[in-house]
Short mmCIF file of C-alpha atoms and ligand atoms in Angstrom, two decimals:
data_model
loop_
_atom_site.label_atom_id
_atom_site.label_comp_id
_atom_site.label_asym_id
_atom_site.label_seq_id
_atom_site.Cartn_x
_atom_site.Cartn_y
_atom_site.Cartn_z
CA UNK D 1 -28.80 -7.15 -36.50
CA UNK D 2 -25.03 -8.35 -36.68
CA UNK D 3 -21.93 -5.78 -36.19
CA UNK D 4 -18.75 -5.84 -36.90
CA UNK D 5 -16.18 -3.54 -35.20
CA UNK D 6 -12.94 -3.15 -37.33
CA UNK D 7 -9.86 -0.61 -36.03
CA UNK D 8 -6.00 -0.56 -34.80
CA UNK D 9 -5.07 -2.23 -31.44
CA UNK D 10 -6.10 0.64 -28.99
CA UNK D 11 -8.81 2.17 -31.58
CA UNK D 12 -11.31 0.98 -28.63
CA UNK D 13 -13.64 -1.58 -30.88
CA UNK D 14 -14.62 -2.90 -27.55
CA UNK D 15 -15.34 0.03 -25.50
CA UNK D 16 -17.66 0.73 -28.31
CA UNK D 17 -18.88 -3.11 -28.84
CA UNK D 18 -19.36 -3.18 -24.73
CA UNK D 19 -21.69 0.04 -25.43
CA UNK D 20 -23.63 -1.69 -27.96
CA UNK D 21 -24.03 -4.48 -25.98
CA UNK D 22 -25.36 -2.52 -23.11
CA UNK D 23 -27.85 -0.58 -24.84
CA UNK D 24 -29.46 -3.12 -28.54
CA UNK D 25 -29.06 -5.70 -26.52
CA UNK D 26 -26.46 -7.97 -29.22
CA UNK D 27 -24.04 -10.21 -27.78
CA UNK D 28 -20.25 -9.26 -27.89
CA UNK D 29 -17.56 -11.76 -28.49
CA UNK D 30 -14.20 -10.73 -29.03
CA UNK D 31 -11.64 -13.50 -30.32
CA UNK D 32 -8.88 -11.71 -28.11
CA UNK D 33 -10.81 -12.61 -24.64
CA UNK D 34 -11.56 -15.86 -26.38
CA UNK D 35 -8.42 -16.20 -26.49
CA UNK D 36 -6.74 -15.53 -23.00
CA UNK D 37 -9.39 -17.56 -21.59
CA UNK D 38 -8.14 -20.41 -23.41
CA UNK D 39 -4.72 -18.98 -22.14
CA UNK D 40 -5.80 -18.57 -18.80
CA UNK D 41 -7.32 -22.77 -19.03
CA UNK D 42 -4.05 -23.53 -20.12
CA UNK D 43 -6.24 -25.45 -22.85
CA UNK D 44 -4.33 -27.20 -25.40
CA UNK D 45 -5.82 -25.01 -28.02
CA UNK D 46 -4.33 -21.86 -25.26
CA UNK D 47 -1.09 -22.81 -24.92
CA UNK D 48 -0.73 -22.97 -28.50
CA UNK D 49 -1.95 -18.97 -29.04
CA UNK D 50 0.08 -17.41 -26.41
CA UNK D 51 2.65 -18.05 -28.32
CA UNK D 52 1.63 -16.24 -30.45
CA UNK D 53 -0.58 -13.11 -28.37
CA UNK D 54 2.46 -12.48 -27.30
CA UNK D 55 4.91 -11.49 -29.41
CA UNK D 56 1.64 -10.18 -31.42
CA UNK D 57 1.60 -11.97 -34.10
CA UNK D 58 -2.34 -13.53 -35.53
CA UNK D 59 -2.91 -16.62 -34.51
CA UNK D 60 -3.51 -19.12 -36.68
CA UNK D 61 -6.56 -18.72 -38.65
CA UNK D 62 -7.70 -22.23 -38.18
CA UNK D 63 -7.01 -22.10 -34.11
CA UNK D 64 -9.09 -18.50 -33.61
CA UNK D 65 -12.22 -20.08 -36.19
CA UNK D 66 -12.66 -23.08 -33.98
CA UNK D 67 -13.13 -21.44 -31.15
CA UNK D 68 -15.36 -18.55 -33.12
CA UNK D 69 -17.70 -21.27 -34.26
CA UNK D 70 -17.94 -22.41 -31.02
CA UNK D 71 -19.13 -19.86 -29.80
CA UNK D 72 -21.46 -18.21 -32.10
CA UNK D 73 -23.25 -22.69 -32.22
CA UNK D 74 -24.13 -20.65 -28.23
CA UNK D 75 -28.14 -20.28 -28.27
CA UNK D 76 -27.80 -16.96 -27.11
CA UNK D 77 -25.63 -15.63 -30.14
CA UNK D 78 -29.52 -16.12 -32.04
CA UNK D 79 -30.31 -12.54 -31.36
CA UNK D 80 -27.18 -10.64 -32.46
CA UNK D 81 -23.83 -10.84 -32.65
CA UNK D 82 -21.07 -8.35 -32.41
CA UNK D 83 -17.52 -9.27 -33.40
CA UNK D 84 -14.71 -7.59 -31.93
CA UNK D 85 -10.44 -8.65 -33.62
CA UNK D 86 -12.56 -10.82 -36.42
CA UNK D 87 -11.49 -11.14 -38.90
CA UNK D 88 -7.89 -10.01 -38.17
CA UNK D 89 -7.57 -10.54 -42.47
CA UNK D 90 -9.67 -11.31 -45.88
CA UNK D 91 -9.24 -15.22 -45.54
CA UNK D 92 -10.94 -14.93 -42.11
CA UNK D 93 -13.82 -12.43 -43.62
CA UNK D 94 -13.86 -15.06 -46.39
CA UNK D 95 -14.60 -17.62 -44.20
CA UNK D 96 -16.42 -15.75 -42.27
CA UNK D 97 -18.76 -15.35 -45.37
CA UNK D 98 -19.15 -18.22 -45.10
CA UNK D 99 -20.89 -19.14 -41.87
CA UNK D 100 -22.87 -16.45 -41.80
CA UNK D 101 -24.08 -18.08 -45.61
CA UNK D 102 -24.62 -20.95 -43.80
CA UNK D 103 -26.71 -19.59 -40.49
CA UNK D 104 -28.82 -17.51 -43.02
CA UNK D 105 -26.80 -13.71 -41.90
CA UNK D 106 -25.42 -10.80 -42.45
CA UNK D 107 -23.32 -8.30 -41.73
CA UNK D 108 -25.35 -4.94 -41.18
CA UNK D 109 -23.02 -2.65 -40.31
CA UNK D 110 -19.16 -2.55 -40.33
CA UNK D 111 -17.81 0.79 -38.31
CA UNK D 112 -14.43 1.15 -39.19
CA UNK D 113 -12.95 3.34 -35.75
CA UNK D 114 -9.02 5.22 -36.96
CA UNK D 115 -6.89 7.20 -35.07
CA UNK D 116 -3.12 8.40 -35.61
CA UNK D 117 -1.22 5.37 -34.33
CA UNK D 118 0.60 7.89 -31.95
CA UNK D 119 -2.40 8.18 -29.94
CA UNK D 120 -2.69 4.70 -30.35
CA UNK D 121 0.35 3.28 -28.55
CA UNK D 122 -0.29 6.14 -25.61
CA UNK D 123 -3.30 4.65 -25.71
CA UNK D 124 -2.02 0.85 -25.43
CA UNK D 125 0.65 2.13 -22.86
CA UNK D 126 -1.60 3.53 -20.67
CA UNK D 127 -4.73 0.60 -20.30
CA UNK D 128 -5.99 -1.60 -17.93
CA UNK D 129 -8.00 -4.42 -17.34
CA UNK D 130 -9.63 -6.32 -14.29
CA UNK D 131 -8.56 -9.25 -14.24
CA UNK D 132 -11.90 -10.55 -12.61
CA UNK D 133 -14.70 -9.02 -14.35
CA UNK D 134 -12.85 -7.97 -17.63
CA UNK D 135 -13.61 -4.50 -17.07
CA UNK D 136 -11.33 -1.50 -19.33
CA UNK D 137 -9.43 0.88 -17.47
CA UNK D 138 -6.77 3.73 -19.16
CA UNK D 139 -4.38 4.83 -16.03
CA UNK D 140 -4.75 8.81 -18.48
CA UNK D 141 -8.33 8.90 -19.96
CA UNK D 142 -10.21 6.57 -16.96
CA UNK D 143 -8.00 5.58 -14.16
CA UNK D 144 -9.31 3.08 -11.14
CA UNK D 145 -10.00 3.99 -8.04
CA UNK D 146 -7.69 2.08 -6.81
CA UNK D 147 -5.28 -1.19 -7.10
CA UNK D 148 -9.00 -3.05 -7.34
CA UNK D 149 -11.83 -3.53 -9.58
CA UNK D 150 -15.38 -2.39 -8.43
CA UNK D 151 -16.40 -6.23 -8.39
CA UNK D 152 -12.44 -6.66 -5.88
CA UNK D 153 -10.86 -7.93 -9.42
CA UNK D 154 -6.98 -6.89 -9.30
CA UNK D 155 -6.55 -4.11 -11.75
CA UNK D 156 -3.65 -5.93 -14.74
CA UNK D 157 -2.20 -4.73 -17.65
CA UNK D 158 -2.15 -7.13 -20.30
CA UNK D 159 0.53 -9.15 -21.28
CA UNK D 160 0.73 -7.88 -24.23
CA UNK D 161 0.75 -4.29 -23.91
CA UNK D 162 4.45 -3.73 -23.79
CA UNK D 163 5.93 -1.10 -26.16
CA UNK D 164 7.82 -4.17 -28.49
CA UNK D 165 4.46 -6.33 -28.66
CA UNK D 166 2.11 -2.87 -29.17
CA UNK D 167 4.67 -2.03 -32.12
CA UNK D 168 4.07 -5.53 -33.85
CA UNK D 169 0.92 -5.63 -33.60
CA UNK D 170 0.15 -2.16 -35.01
CA UNK D 171 2.26 -3.72 -38.14
CA UNK D 172 0.55 -6.61 -38.09
CA UNK D 173 -2.95 -4.06 -38.50
CA UNK D 174 -1.24 -2.68 -41.58
CA UNK D 175 0.03 -5.63 -43.14
CA UNK D 176 -3.45 -8.04 -42.16
CA UNK D 177 -5.75 -6.09 -40.57
CA UNK D 178 -6.10 -2.79 -42.83
CA UNK D 179 -6.92 -4.19 -46.53
CA UNK D 180 -10.82 -5.30 -44.75
CA UNK D 181 -11.52 -1.27 -45.19
CA UNK D 182 -11.81 -2.26 -48.57
CA UNK D 183 -13.08 -5.27 -48.08
CA UNK D 184 -16.20 -4.18 -46.22
CA UNK D 185 -16.27 -1.07 -47.97
CA UNK D 186 -16.69 -2.82 -51.72
CA UNK D 187 -20.17 -5.05 -49.21
CA UNK D 188 -21.30 -0.88 -49.41
CA UNK D 189 -21.79 -1.94 -45.18
CA UNK D 190 -18.77 -0.01 -43.92
CA UNK D 191 -18.76 3.21 -41.73
CA UNK D 192 -16.26 5.48 -40.97
CA UNK D 193 -16.25 6.81 -37.12
CA UNK D 194 -13.39 9.21 -36.11
CA UNK D 195 -11.88 7.19 -33.21
CA UNK D 196 -9.01 9.94 -31.95
CA UNK D 197 -12.31 11.89 -29.21
CA UNK D 198 -13.37 10.72 -26.52
CA UNK D 199 -16.08 7.58 -25.75
CA UNK D 200 -18.90 8.47 -25.40
CA UNK D 201 -18.58 11.56 -28.57
CA UNK D 202 -17.40 8.61 -30.79
CA UNK D 203 -21.03 6.22 -29.17
CA UNK D 204 -23.38 9.62 -30.34
CA UNK D 205 -22.08 8.15 -33.59
CA UNK D 206 -22.53 4.87 -34.09
CA UNK D 207 -26.37 5.06 -32.42
CA UNK D 208 -26.81 8.14 -34.82
CA UNK D 209 -25.32 5.09 -37.71
CA UNK D 210 -27.54 2.19 -36.01
CA UNK D 211 -30.40 4.79 -36.01
CA UNK D 212 -30.18 5.68 -39.27
CA UNK D 213 -29.88 1.81 -40.65
CA UNK D 214 -33.36 1.27 -39.51
CA UNK D 215 -32.14 -1.02 -36.48
P1 LIG P 301 -7.22 -8.48 -29.41
O1 LIG P 301 -7.72 -8.28 -28.12
O2 LIG P 301 -8.25 -8.35 -30.30
O3 LIG P 301 -6.42 -7.36 -28.91
O4 LIG P 301 -6.49 -9.40 -29.66
C1 LIG P 301 -4.82 -9.91 -28.98
C2 LIG P 301 -4.62 -10.80 -29.61
O5 LIG P 301 -4.84 -12.63 -29.99
C3 LIG P 301 -4.13 -9.70 -30.78
O6 LIG P 301 -2.77 -9.55 -30.35
C4 LIG P 301 -3.20 -11.92 -31.42
O7 LIG P 301 -2.45 -12.43 -31.52
C5 LIG P 301 -5.07 -12.67 -31.37
N1 LIG P 301 -6.09 -12.83 -31.66
C6 LIG P 301 -7.00 -11.89 -31.83
N2 LIG P 301 -8.41 -12.18 -32.80
C7 LIG P 301 -6.99 -12.79 -33.79
C8 LIG P 301 -8.23 -13.42 -34.95
N3 LIG P 301 -8.99 -13.02 -35.14
N4 LIG P 301 -6.98 -14.04 -36.12
C9 LIG P 301 -6.13 -14.47 -35.98
N5 LIG P 301 -5.68 -13.83 -33.99
C10 LIG P 301 -6.29 -13.08 -33.32
#
């Protein structure tokens, strides 16, 4: 089974993908994570990507695709993947169709997680993460017990979770990513999920859908 998570920044795609990964043994692949890793390693791709990420713009398609295909070639992807943050525009979706066809694979479910933008802005401003293990926190709904994560890593704020960049990321979502709802609706794999609820409640719907689809 392969799953795709759609939704604006802060919609909770990553949190749901993490839960699915644990319960169904699929592998979560977040292009945002792959890019942040490249940035922290100061690779040529990372240095190039950083300029776009810090402005809240999409990183050029060919750069993201390179990182993604490298990852998809790893044998641990054979058990099925949860794509989180890719595709971000119709061109990327078409490229993905081509890649999947080559591997004789398909996307079985596209979860589209929706919440009002005002809520998303609040969530993104309150969002924190562990610099070591990547665990997500939220200063309002899920605050860390101290300035350190349970794993000992430092809890930080993502550099693109600031007001100006958040505004740009939401605009980019509306222009480039939202048309994917229609793209996957036509392929009859789209499932809309109300994201304006607590993480476990949303996950109940996700699990019910996966079961209904026979997985
Ligand atoms: P995310 O962690 O998904 O919120 O992504 C953080 C940032 O990485 C985005 O604002 C983009 O700059 C970049 N990014 C992540 N995925 C993609 C993608 N599929 N295409 C282009 N840029 C991306």
